[in-house]
XYZ file of C-alpha atoms in Angstrom:
710
model
C 0.000 0.000 0.000
C 1.255 3.473 -0.857
C -0.242 6.904 -0.114
C 0.952 10.208 -1.548
C -0.666 13.485 -0.581
C 0.241 17.129 -0.785
C -1.251 20.567 -1.199
C -2.295 23.782 0.464
C -5.530 25.200 1.807
C -6.473 26.268 -1.746
C -5.607 23.036 -3.544
C -4.595 19.547 -2.519
C -4.487 16.024 -3.866
C -4.223 12.473 -2.603
C -3.087 9.353 -4.429
C -3.621 5.884 -3.046
C -2.461 2.546 -4.462
C -2.624 -0.917 -2.960
C -2.323 -4.586 -3.789
C -3.431 -7.468 -1.620
C -3.613 -11.208 -2.057
C -5.878 -13.297 0.138
C -5.707 -17.068 0.216
C -9.030 -18.757 0.895
C -9.334 -21.714 3.211
C -10.828 -23.843 0.440
C -8.482 -25.834 -1.767
C -6.277 -23.456 -3.817
C -8.670 -20.511 -3.667
C -7.433 -16.953 -3.554
C -8.341 -13.376 -4.346
C -5.935 -10.792 -5.766
C -6.981 -7.174 -5.459
C -5.469 -4.069 -7.068
C -6.685 -0.581 -6.143
C -5.726 2.877 -7.374
C -7.424 6.118 -6.281
C -6.899 9.795 -6.986
C -8.593 12.728 -5.226
C -8.186 16.436 -5.908
C -9.755 19.541 -4.370
C -9.370 23.131 -5.567
C -10.661 26.564 -4.554
C -10.357 28.726 -7.689
C -12.534 31.304 -5.888
C -13.061 31.787 -2.176
C -16.724 30.825 -2.505
C -16.270 27.933 -4.956
C -14.865 24.456 -4.321
C -14.131 22.039 -7.155
C -13.632 18.377 -6.261
C -13.125 15.214 -8.235
C -12.134 11.623 -7.601
C -11.440 8.436 -9.520
C -11.175 4.987 -7.970
C -10.289 1.852 -9.947
C -10.293 -1.744 -8.702
C -9.346 -5.022 -10.322
C -10.094 -8.416 -8.785
C -8.962 -11.833 -9.965
C -9.813 -15.009 -8.137
C -9.437 -18.743 -8.195
C -12.691 -20.537 -7.468
C -13.249 -23.576 -5.299
C -13.465 -27.023 -6.902
C -16.631 -28.283 -5.272
C -18.478 -30.714 -7.504
C -21.841 -29.268 -6.482
C -20.956 -25.745 -7.613
C -19.530 -26.990 -10.888
C -22.486 -29.213 -11.803
C -25.015 -26.545 -10.836
C -23.317 -23.999 -13.078
C -23.193 -26.494 -15.948
C -26.775 -27.744 -15.493
C -25.326 -31.174 -16.115
C -25.088 -34.049 -13.636
C -22.887 -37.041 -14.596
C -22.883 -40.487 -12.984
C -22.832 -39.997 -9.214
C -23.059 -43.600 -8.046
C -19.609 -43.508 -6.432
C -18.103 -40.550 -4.546
C -14.446 -39.624 -4.945
C -12.301 -42.060 -2.989
C -10.337 -40.584 -0.046
C -7.067 -41.458 -1.721
C -4.255 -38.958 -2.213
C -3.320 -40.314 -5.644
C -6.924 -40.338 -6.887
C -7.593 -36.825 -5.655
C -4.263 -35.574 -7.036
C -5.238 -36.914 -10.455
C -8.519 -35.015 -10.228
C -6.712 -31.783 -9.334
C -4.332 -32.360 -12.225
C -7.307 -32.317 -14.595
C -8.242 -28.884 -13.219
C -4.750 -27.428 -13.218
C -3.364 -28.630 -16.547
C -6.266 -29.652 -18.775
C -8.997 -27.205 -17.773
C -9.286 -23.556 -16.842
C -11.642 -21.276 -14.921
C -10.629 -17.627 -15.315
C -12.502 -15.022 -13.271
C -11.969 -11.281 -13.177
C -13.826 -8.200 -12.080
C -13.053 -4.602 -13.046
C -14.656 -1.576 -11.416
C -14.254 2.175 -11.673
C -16.017 4.946 -9.788
C -15.666 8.665 -10.242
C -17.263 11.991 -9.433
C -16.997 15.693 -10.196
C -18.641 18.327 -8.028
C -19.002 22.077 -7.694
C -19.862 23.566 -4.320
C -20.713 27.267 -4.174
C -21.187 29.042 -0.826
C -22.364 32.647 -0.919
C -23.305 33.997 2.487
C -26.065 31.670 3.740
C -26.732 30.065 0.388
C -25.065 26.721 -0.328
C -25.370 25.053 -3.746
C -23.884 21.638 -4.590
C -23.924 20.074 -8.025
C -22.364 16.655 -8.511
C -22.177 14.073 -11.244
C -20.900 10.599 -10.409
C -20.649 7.213 -12.050
C -20.068 3.628 -11.008
C -19.193 0.926 -13.521
C -18.233 -2.689 -12.908
C -17.863 -5.644 -15.220
C -17.485 -9.362 -14.622
C -15.874 -11.880 -16.926
C -15.580 -15.624 -16.664
C -14.139 -18.115 -19.151
C -14.433 -21.816 -18.350
C -13.347 -25.070 -19.937
C -13.750 -28.508 -18.318
C -12.268 -31.416 -20.181
C -14.062 -34.658 -20.957
C -12.296 -36.670 -18.257
C -14.036 -34.550 -15.638
C -17.470 -35.163 -17.163
C -17.762 -38.774 -18.321
C -16.633 -37.953 -21.856
C -18.540 -34.681 -22.243
C -16.442 -31.508 -22.265
C -17.871 -28.106 -21.424
C -17.199 -24.474 -22.400
C -18.836 -21.341 -21.011
C -18.243 -17.622 -21.439
C -19.829 -14.876 -19.396
C -19.614 -11.117 -19.649
C -21.831 -8.793 -17.683
C -21.723 -5.218 -16.512
C -23.587 -2.844 -14.228
C -23.355 0.897 -14.588
C -24.873 3.751 -12.652
C -24.999 7.459 -13.397
C -26.030 9.913 -10.682
C -26.761 13.618 -11.089
C -27.348 15.483 -7.825
C -28.274 19.108 -7.275
C -28.864 20.459 -3.768
C -29.655 24.033 -2.696
C -29.783 25.050 0.969
C -30.364 28.337 2.774
C -29.816 29.144 6.440
C -31.967 31.735 8.183
C -31.683 33.049 11.745
C -34.857 34.641 13.057
C -33.384 35.717 16.376
C -30.921 34.501 18.991
C -33.045 31.461 19.774
C -34.697 30.455 16.490
C -32.696 29.049 13.569
C -33.943 27.598 10.299
C -32.310 25.758 7.440
C -34.157 25.082 4.188
C -33.015 22.542 1.612
C -34.325 21.377 -1.758
C -32.710 18.825 -4.008
C -33.115 16.540 -6.947
C -31.363 13.301 -7.816
C -31.497 11.446 -11.096
C -30.205 7.878 -11.204
C -29.768 5.769 -14.312
C -28.953 2.062 -13.866
C -28.121 -0.327 -16.688
C -27.403 -4.023 -16.236
C -26.551 -6.400 -19.054
C -25.054 -9.834 -19.482
C -24.257 -12.323 -22.226
C -23.802 -15.944 -21.232
C -23.115 -18.954 -23.412
C -22.787 -22.637 -22.521
C -21.324 -25.185 -24.917
C -21.368 -28.995 -24.657
C -19.867 -32.012 -26.419
C -16.978 -30.477 -28.288
C -15.161 -32.693 -30.797
C -11.920 -32.640 -28.830
C -10.423 -31.404 -25.563
C -8.113 -29.287 -27.709
C -11.087 -27.166 -28.820
C -11.539 -24.932 -25.803
C -13.484 -22.010 -27.233
C -16.880 -21.591 -28.825
C -16.056 -20.879 -32.479
C -18.969 -19.435 -34.474
C -19.787 -18.441 -38.021
C -18.467 -14.891 -38.202
C -19.920 -13.690 -41.497
C -22.926 -11.487 -40.664
C -24.297 -12.016 -44.182
C -24.405 -15.784 -43.692
C -27.742 -17.364 -42.791
C -25.925 -19.290 -40.031
C -24.342 -16.178 -38.533
C -23.165 -16.831 -34.940
C -24.022 -20.529 -35.167
C -21.511 -22.627 -33.233
C -19.201 -24.691 -35.425
C -18.462 -27.467 -32.950
C -20.612 -27.290 -29.820
C -24.189 -27.702 -28.682
C -24.800 -24.187 -27.353
C -27.302 -22.553 -25.025
C -27.282 -18.755 -25.024
C -28.688 -16.405 -22.425
C -28.759 -12.641 -22.581
C -30.588 -9.882 -20.784
C -30.476 -6.127 -20.465
C -32.293 -4.005 -17.944
C -32.510 -0.249 -17.641
C -33.997 1.563 -14.657
C -34.379 5.315 -14.173
C -35.147 6.890 -10.812
C -36.022 10.547 -10.282
C -36.132 11.834 -6.689
C -37.279 15.299 -5.636
C -37.021 16.210 -1.977
C -37.109 19.091 0.467
C -36.051 19.408 4.085
C -36.722 21.918 6.838
C -34.528 22.038 9.930
C -35.532 24.095 12.956
C -33.776 24.587 16.279
C -34.916 26.492 19.336
C -32.277 27.783 21.736
C -30.005 24.911 20.628
C -32.112 22.634 22.799
C -35.068 21.588 20.707
C -34.535 20.352 17.135
C -37.185 19.527 14.545
C -36.529 18.109 11.072
C -39.097 17.376 8.370
C -38.433 15.751 4.996
C -40.827 15.550 2.060
C -39.710 13.287 -0.758
C -41.248 11.910 -3.933
C -39.661 9.224 -6.123
C -40.560 8.140 -9.633
C -39.189 4.890 -11.039
C -39.354 3.476 -14.543
C -39.572 -0.114 -13.284
C -42.889 0.545 -11.557
C -46.211 0.203 -13.344
C -47.454 3.305 -15.220
C -50.333 3.857 -12.783
C -47.969 3.739 -9.779
C -44.794 5.414 -10.988
C -44.495 7.841 -8.060
C -44.308 7.378 -4.313
C -44.460 10.040 -1.599
C -42.202 9.591 1.469
C -42.561 11.955 4.438
C -40.366 11.870 7.549
C -40.377 13.832 10.820
C -37.730 13.809 13.560
C -37.677 15.701 16.862
C -34.982 15.904 19.528
C -34.954 17.615 22.901
C -31.671 18.263 24.668
C -32.454 18.534 28.379
C -29.067 19.890 29.453
C -30.610 23.072 30.906
C -33.222 21.055 32.815
C -30.431 18.879 34.171
C -28.412 21.892 35.289
C -31.358 23.617 37.000
C -32.404 20.573 39.014
C -28.910 19.342 39.928
C -29.622 15.924 38.454
C -26.794 13.329 38.667
C -26.475 13.222 34.874
C -24.271 15.175 32.486
C -26.262 14.479 29.324
C -29.934 13.784 28.698
C -31.565 13.738 25.257
C -34.932 12.500 24.019
C -35.690 11.891 20.341
C -38.565 10.554 18.263
C -38.853 9.723 14.557
C -41.663 8.783 12.200
C -41.314 8.185 8.491
C -41.839 5.936 5.537
C -39.704 5.010 2.572
C -40.566 3.296 -0.692
C -38.984 -0.016 -1.670
C -37.806 -0.410 -5.262
C -38.091 -3.699 -7.118
C -34.779 -4.919 -8.502
C -36.400 -6.208 -11.715
C -38.307 -4.340 -14.412
C -40.505 -7.385 -15.062
C -43.308 -6.220 -12.790
C -43.651 -2.898 -14.623
C -44.739 -4.594 -17.843
C -47.859 -6.267 -16.496
C -49.039 -9.268 -18.599
C -46.219 -10.254 -20.901
C -44.592 -12.863 -23.103
C -41.253 -14.564 -22.559
C -39.107 -17.549 -23.594
C -40.559 -20.335 -21.478
C -40.742 -23.548 -23.498
C -37.929 -25.505 -21.855
C -37.969 -27.946 -18.981
C -37.278 -27.650 -15.267
C -33.483 -27.871 -15.623
C -33.354 -25.405 -18.524
C -36.578 -23.360 -18.754
C -35.240 -20.521 -20.918
C -35.146 -22.313 -24.264
C -35.997 -19.736 -26.924
C -36.808 -21.925 -29.913
C -38.958 -24.882 -30.826
C -37.809 -27.140 -33.635
C -35.583 -24.348 -34.938
C -38.217 -21.598 -34.772
C -37.937 -18.662 -32.380
C -40.832 -18.890 -29.962
C -42.332 -16.840 -27.160
C -45.073 -17.886 -24.761
C -46.871 -16.665 -21.719
C -44.668 -16.995 -18.591
C -46.369 -20.139 -17.320
C -43.529 -21.414 -15.139
C -42.282 -17.946 -14.119
C -45.695 -16.793 -12.971
C -48.426 -14.363 -13.967
C -47.788 -10.644 -13.508
C -50.952 -8.581 -13.571
C -51.821 -4.961 -12.986
C -52.245 -2.918 -9.789
C -48.779 -3.547 -8.370
C -47.964 -0.411 -6.326
C -44.815 0.522 -4.439
C -43.994 -1.525 -1.384
C -42.890 0.654 1.494
C -41.495 0.635 5.032
C -43.090 2.748 7.745
C -41.158 3.172 10.998
C -41.744 4.844 14.330
C -39.036 5.084 16.971
C -38.322 6.838 20.264
C -34.960 7.068 21.979
C -33.151 8.282 25.055
C -29.483 9.248 25.560
C -27.996 9.548 29.037
C -24.536 10.516 30.274
C -23.328 9.892 33.846
C -20.168 10.605 35.824
C -19.032 13.382 33.493
C -19.917 11.215 30.497
C -17.617 8.390 31.581
C -20.720 6.217 31.385
C -22.996 6.799 28.403
C -26.117 4.922 27.409
C -28.493 5.078 24.466
C -31.732 3.152 24.086
C -34.114 3.114 21.109
C -37.542 1.510 20.802
C -38.902 0.980 17.298
C -41.706 -0.553 15.330
C -41.286 -1.074 11.600
C -43.980 -2.142 9.151
C -43.137 -3.562 5.732
C -46.314 -3.005 3.708
C -47.630 -4.070 0.288
C -44.823 -6.554 -0.281
C -44.954 -8.696 -3.425
C -45.447 -12.457 -3.037
C -45.874 -15.314 -5.490
C -49.186 -16.999 -4.668
C -50.341 -20.401 -5.997
C -53.144 -20.106 -8.547
C -55.658 -22.417 -10.143
C -53.963 -25.059 -12.281
C -56.568 -24.550 -15.023
C -54.913 -21.240 -15.924
C -51.615 -22.972 -16.667
C -49.527 -20.677 -14.447
C -47.411 -22.036 -11.632
C -48.121 -18.932 -9.545
C -49.308 -15.355 -9.669
C -47.629 -12.281 -8.205
C -49.764 -10.246 -5.822
C -49.117 -7.441 -3.360
C -50.513 -7.210 0.134
C -48.043 -8.986 2.395
C -47.516 -6.933 5.570
C -44.883 -7.730 8.208
C -44.211 -5.916 11.472
C -40.817 -5.838 13.172
C -40.418 -4.317 16.602
C -37.646 -4.249 19.099
C -35.214 -2.373 21.260
C -31.578 -1.377 20.727
C -29.178 -0.594 23.564
C -25.688 0.925 23.384
C -23.360 1.470 26.361
C -19.923 3.091 26.591
C -17.878 3.147 29.775
C -14.466 4.597 30.598
C -13.802 2.272 33.519
C -10.254 3.463 34.093
C -9.661 7.022 32.946
C -6.190 8.393 32.080
C -6.029 10.467 35.276
C -6.508 7.416 37.479
C -3.145 5.904 36.610
C -1.031 4.433 33.841
C -3.810 2.071 32.767
C -6.856 3.119 30.743
C -9.746 0.744 30.125
C -12.734 1.439 27.887
C -15.655 -0.892 27.210
C -18.445 -0.585 24.657
C -21.497 -2.797 24.461
C -24.454 -2.854 22.105
C -27.328 -5.291 21.800
C -30.623 -5.506 19.956
C -33.786 -7.497 20.535
C -36.205 -7.950 17.621
C -39.473 -9.798 17.043
C -41.648 -10.004 13.936
C -45.229 -10.854 13.043
C -47.069 -11.421 9.782
C -50.046 -9.037 9.694
C -51.514 -9.807 6.272
C -51.164 -11.933 3.142
C -52.230 -11.080 -0.432
C -55.872 -11.646 -1.239
C -56.888 -11.952 2.392
C -55.270 -15.387 2.756
C -54.747 -16.709 6.273
C -51.771 -18.933 5.480
C -49.593 -19.966 2.558
C -46.708 -22.350 1.954
C -43.818 -20.994 -0.135
C -41.211 -23.688 -0.779
C -40.371 -25.123 2.633
C -41.718 -22.106 4.515
C -45.201 -21.771 5.909
C -46.517 -18.273 6.544
C -49.487 -17.835 8.902
C -51.148 -14.489 9.648
C -50.576 -13.514 13.268
C -47.436 -15.671 13.551
C -43.743 -14.807 13.103
C -42.474 -15.282 9.548
C -39.296 -17.090 10.597
C -40.742 -20.213 12.191
C -39.702 -23.724 11.270
C -42.731 -25.937 10.596
C -41.740 -29.527 11.323
C -43.050 -32.948 12.311
C -42.629 -34.024 15.926
C -40.781 -37.286 16.481
C -41.222 -39.279 19.696
C -39.068 -42.294 18.854
C -38.967 -45.205 16.423
C -41.292 -48.131 15.739
C -39.453 -51.323 16.715
C -42.004 -53.722 15.162
C -44.682 -53.505 12.489
C -47.380 -54.302 15.036
C -46.395 -51.214 17.038
C -47.733 -48.937 14.298
C -51.225 -47.599 15.205
C -54.231 -48.737 13.159
C -57.318 -46.641 12.442
C -60.194 -48.461 14.194
C -62.721 -46.953 11.782
C -61.306 -48.514 8.599
C -58.360 -50.633 9.875
C -55.902 -48.597 7.823
C -52.334 -48.438 9.152
C -50.962 -45.026 10.148
C -49.316 -43.658 7.019
C -47.189 -40.809 5.781
C -49.077 -39.288 2.854
C -50.466 -42.709 1.936
C -47.297 -44.743 2.587
C -47.814 -47.126 5.551
C -45.332 -46.743 8.398
C -43.316 -49.846 9.275
C -40.714 -51.014 11.754
C -37.712 -48.677 11.729
C -39.813 -45.654 10.796
C -40.133 -42.532 12.996
C -42.953 -42.113 15.486
C -44.313 -38.855 14.133
C -47.190 -37.290 16.054
C -50.573 -37.456 14.348
C -51.897 -34.187 15.757
C -55.311 -34.179 14.057
C -55.952 -37.891 14.623
C -56.750 -38.780 11.017
C -54.067 -41.524 10.892
C -52.309 -39.745 8.020
C -49.071 -37.855 8.685
C -48.930 -34.810 6.406
C -48.503 -31.021 6.421
C -51.432 -30.647 8.815
C -49.423 -32.394 11.534
C -46.516 -29.962 11.477
C -45.949 -27.577 14.370
C -44.085 -24.313 14.573
C -40.758 -24.655 16.330
C -37.903 -22.224 16.848
C -36.991 -19.211 14.722
C -34.188 -18.640 12.241
C -33.960 -14.841 12.590
C -31.983 -14.098 15.783
C -34.002 -12.436 18.500
C -30.845 -11.119 20.203
C -27.732 -9.784 18.480
C -24.870 -7.627 19.656
C -21.186 -7.188 20.303
C -18.815 -6.241 23.077
C -15.553 -4.382 22.556
C -12.848 -3.371 24.964
C -9.485 -1.667 24.744
C -6.857 -1.552 27.484
C -3.825 0.717 27.336
C -0.813 0.450 29.583
C 2.020 2.869 28.856
C 2.859 2.142 25.194
C 0.909 -1.127 24.933
C -2.654 -1.402 23.651
C -4.898 -4.482 23.718
C -8.173 -4.527 21.736
C -10.792 -7.272 21.790
C -14.111 -7.526 19.987
C -16.780 -10.140 20.689
C -20.004 -10.819 18.751
C -22.964 -12.776 20.057
C -26.302 -14.111 18.845
C -29.068 -15.537 21.039
C -32.558 -17.029 20.816
C -32.052 -18.389 17.328
C -32.382 -21.863 15.809
C -30.772 -23.689 12.907
C -32.092 -26.551 10.808
C -29.147 -28.912 10.381
C -29.737 -30.077 6.825
C -26.118 -31.223 6.537
C -26.743 -33.839 9.248
C -30.040 -34.864 7.633
C -28.350 -35.381 4.279
C -25.612 -37.421 5.890
C -28.073 -39.726 7.630
C -30.305 -39.905 4.558
C -27.523 -41.441 2.459
C -29.715 -44.215 1.041
C -32.352 -41.910 -0.469
C -29.707 -39.501 -1.770
C -27.648 -42.239 -3.372
C -30.725 -43.493 -5.194
C -31.352 -40.200 -6.984
C -29.456 -38.507 -9.778
C -29.794 -34.819 -9.016
C -27.750 -32.039 -7.491
C -28.646 -33.094 -3.931
C -27.065 -36.528 -4.347
C -23.549 -35.208 -4.966
C -20.885 -36.393 -2.537
C -17.762 -34.256 -2.266
C -14.344 -35.519 -1.193
C -15.353 -34.298 2.283
C -18.083 -36.973 2.311
C -15.598 -39.267 4.026
C -14.835 -36.910 6.873
C -16.356 -37.737 10.251
C -18.206 -34.696 11.475
C -21.439 -36.132 12.832
C -22.129 -37.583 16.267
C -24.615 -40.390 15.621
C -25.497 -40.524 19.320
C -27.433 -37.273 18.898
C -29.975 -38.833 16.523
C -32.382 -41.785 16.663
C -31.621 -44.833 14.517
C -34.200 -45.064 11.737
C -34.345 -47.316 8.706
C -32.407 -45.307 6.070
C -34.044 -47.327 3.265
C -37.551 -46.462 4.450
C -40.077 -45.496 1.776
C -41.144 -42.495 3.872
C -37.617 -41.011 3.872
C -37.172 -41.371 7.622
C -34.365 -38.810 7.847
C -36.226 -36.068 6.030
C -35.233 -32.550 7.099
C -38.683 -31.286 8.102
C -38.731 -32.852 11.575
C -37.802 -31.587 15.003
C -34.728 -33.801 15.531
C -32.747 -31.512 13.198
C -33.734 -28.211 14.865
C -30.864 -27.021 17.075
C -29.922 -24.057 19.203
C -27.962 -21.683 16.944
C -26.745 -19.205 19.574
C -23.042 -18.372 19.642
C -20.350 -16.143 21.097
C -17.386 -15.276 18.877
C -14.124 -13.531 19.500
C -14.079 -11.628 16.234
C -10.696 -10.022 16.702
C -7.864 -9.486 19.129
C -5.066 -7.016 18.544
C -1.959 -6.174 20.537
C 0.052 -3.086 19.652
C 3.124 -1.226 20.873
C 3.960 2.425 20.226
C 7.739 2.486 19.781
C 7.690 6.282 19.549
C 7.502 6.574 23.325
C 10.374 4.177 23.943
C 13.519 5.775 25.350
C 15.913 4.257 22.813
C 13.738 5.516 19.966
C 13.649 9.086 21.266
C 17.446 9.176 21.318
C 17.625 8.357 17.611
C 17.570 11.133 15.045
C 14.548 10.445 12.831
C 11.704 12.232 11.144
C 8.997 9.893 12.357
C 6.080 11.293 14.324
C 4.827 7.837 15.262
C 5.899 4.232 14.764
C 3.359 1.641 15.856
C 3.744 -2.150 15.696
C 0.736 -4.454 15.989
C -0.330 -8.094 15.720
C -3.933 -9.070 14.980
C -5.900 -12.321 14.919
C -9.378 -12.600 13.370
C -12.084 -15.219 13.945
C -10.237 -16.528 16.979
C -12.797 -18.877 18.540
C -16.525 -19.679 18.744
C -18.534 -20.917 21.715
C -21.848 -22.511 20.708
C -24.181 -25.392 21.598
C -24.722 -26.070 17.879
C -23.391 -29.506 16.915
C -22.904 -28.773 13.209
C -20.345 -26.484 11.609
C -19.972 -22.750 12.101
C -23.403 -21.452 13.270
C -22.785 -18.256 11.306
C -22.667 -20.126 7.980
C -26.360 -20.724 7.404
C -28.527 -19.423 4.590
C -31.104 -16.674 4.932
C -33.858 -19.065 6.065
C -31.739 -20.649 8.799
C -30.721 -23.857 7.030
C -27.201 -25.233 7.358
C -26.605 -26.969 4.046
C -22.991 -27.783 4.889
C -21.825 -25.791 1.862
C -21.249 -22.456 3.568
C -17.725 -21.225 2.871
C -15.993 -21.292 6.240
C -14.539 -18.100 7.673
C -10.749 -18.492 7.993
C -8.779 -17.702 11.096
C -6.221 -15.119 10.039
C -3.144 -13.619 11.648
C -1.392 -10.438 10.633
C 1.596 -8.348 11.662
C 1.788 -4.699 10.721
C 3.558 -1.384 11.083
C 1.943 2.063 11.105
C 4.316 4.868 10.279
C 3.440 8.574 10.523
C 5.956 10.902 8.928
């Protein structure tokens, strides 16, 4: 890393350049990063400031070699009857195919820049700024035939995202008298976003020496761009979104004790439907500083503030698909490849039957929040506390709802899902040992949050809906696991209950339960185990989150520690379920049946689970049962750092040097985790609380460094 800066009060610049290389903890994965930045500020006139910046970044990386990731990207699953043997020679031969006979090149380039003019004339302040952000991603892949049962594979991807922002802000400050101050602000922002990608997949090349997708290059030829050697699937998309935002703000203060802010904002977006292009977002904030009240009444506090906020903000959709209403698309493929664009050689479009029906009357979704807070300072602010209570409503959210099969659509998109989040946030800072009390200083900071949620409404007045593996019920939290309750295992066939009304054996969705099958509770007593017998258990969104930090200084030594914690949260251990369900997985030929080289590692304590029949027709070790719900709380030491300021050392002061400060430090990250969870890292779960076993582990890293101030 190198930094060069210079200048005066009228003009200055700063140049920054850096290179870093990070090795991942997966096999031969790494990330190389190159950064260059340039900033310049000038005052050609006393009232005018001109500023500009350019920042460029280049990333190159080596991906992991997981079979699951590779097959999913290829949409091709070869013979999976035998996992890779845990043999060094066998695995080395596999890696040799990657290193010398295949390639997977990945790069990312990004550049950001801005140019602004800021004019200040008396109490008038005008800022005009234009900025851009462009990034592009490229990937070129070739897997030889020995990796794919005789079928080689080529893919090429290029995509970019670009954003252009134009901001203009005008503000004016007005003082009515010694106690009343106003500030008025109006502004407009225009944002233009463009996203585009081209992606091609090629299969069954004539030879492993043909590693590119060669096409007919003559634009006058009827077969222009047809592949010469490969079976090719092509995907391309381009999306353009414009957003225009007009806003105003009024700030008022009385006697520097009472502060009132009001914001009026309207946003218009091109990816919203024509009848709902614009959304109005008001916001009001008030704060009362009670320092004079504290002083008059000799209260044992040095700071006391009360604040309250109410506001709402629109939520943009990331896709322009919903703006079009009813539409046509390319949807004549199959489940593994739905985006086929031709039928028997003819370009074809259809209604989006598998993607879902998009109708009219889709307005903006929005978030409405109300909060109140209190700040307190004690012991001359050596102890400070801040507490905030909030309630946040996410309204008119879009949800895909099942529809009648007669229409041909898999689902229909409707608005009307409302979710409430409420909670409390607490922050504490304490100077336990102040500098005046001795050579040791000790500061501690603590913050924690408690949050709960509830589903208030579903589209169309529905009371409940099942989306994938999630069940949403009005009046219940949205992050519940709905699972079957297991009370043991049937040891004999005669132990399975029989319906006395019709002498039918207790079944799971029509499949009779037998010896070795789980004892799942039949909650409704109909002698059929199904979705109606599932109960809500646990929650995958943490109810409690927070961190604790402390720094201790003794003479020239400094010790910093940072802890993070999560409580009242559950995890569904799908990795354990998949491991135990080896028989059902081995009998299928899909992405879930893939066994990595890590399949042979022992990471599961069988004593924690009942012994079912793994060959059972009811899939005894299915994931949707309570035996796989675990406590996902944890405490982590995120970082620990020890530093020494050599500048204060006697031998250093005697030396003739131009250094203002020389600081040495050693840091460790992701030091340890304390958790009752029996799986892997409890932090590596997906957004619905499922541990698939494929989360990329967070490495423990150590670093030594020097900070030098000239």
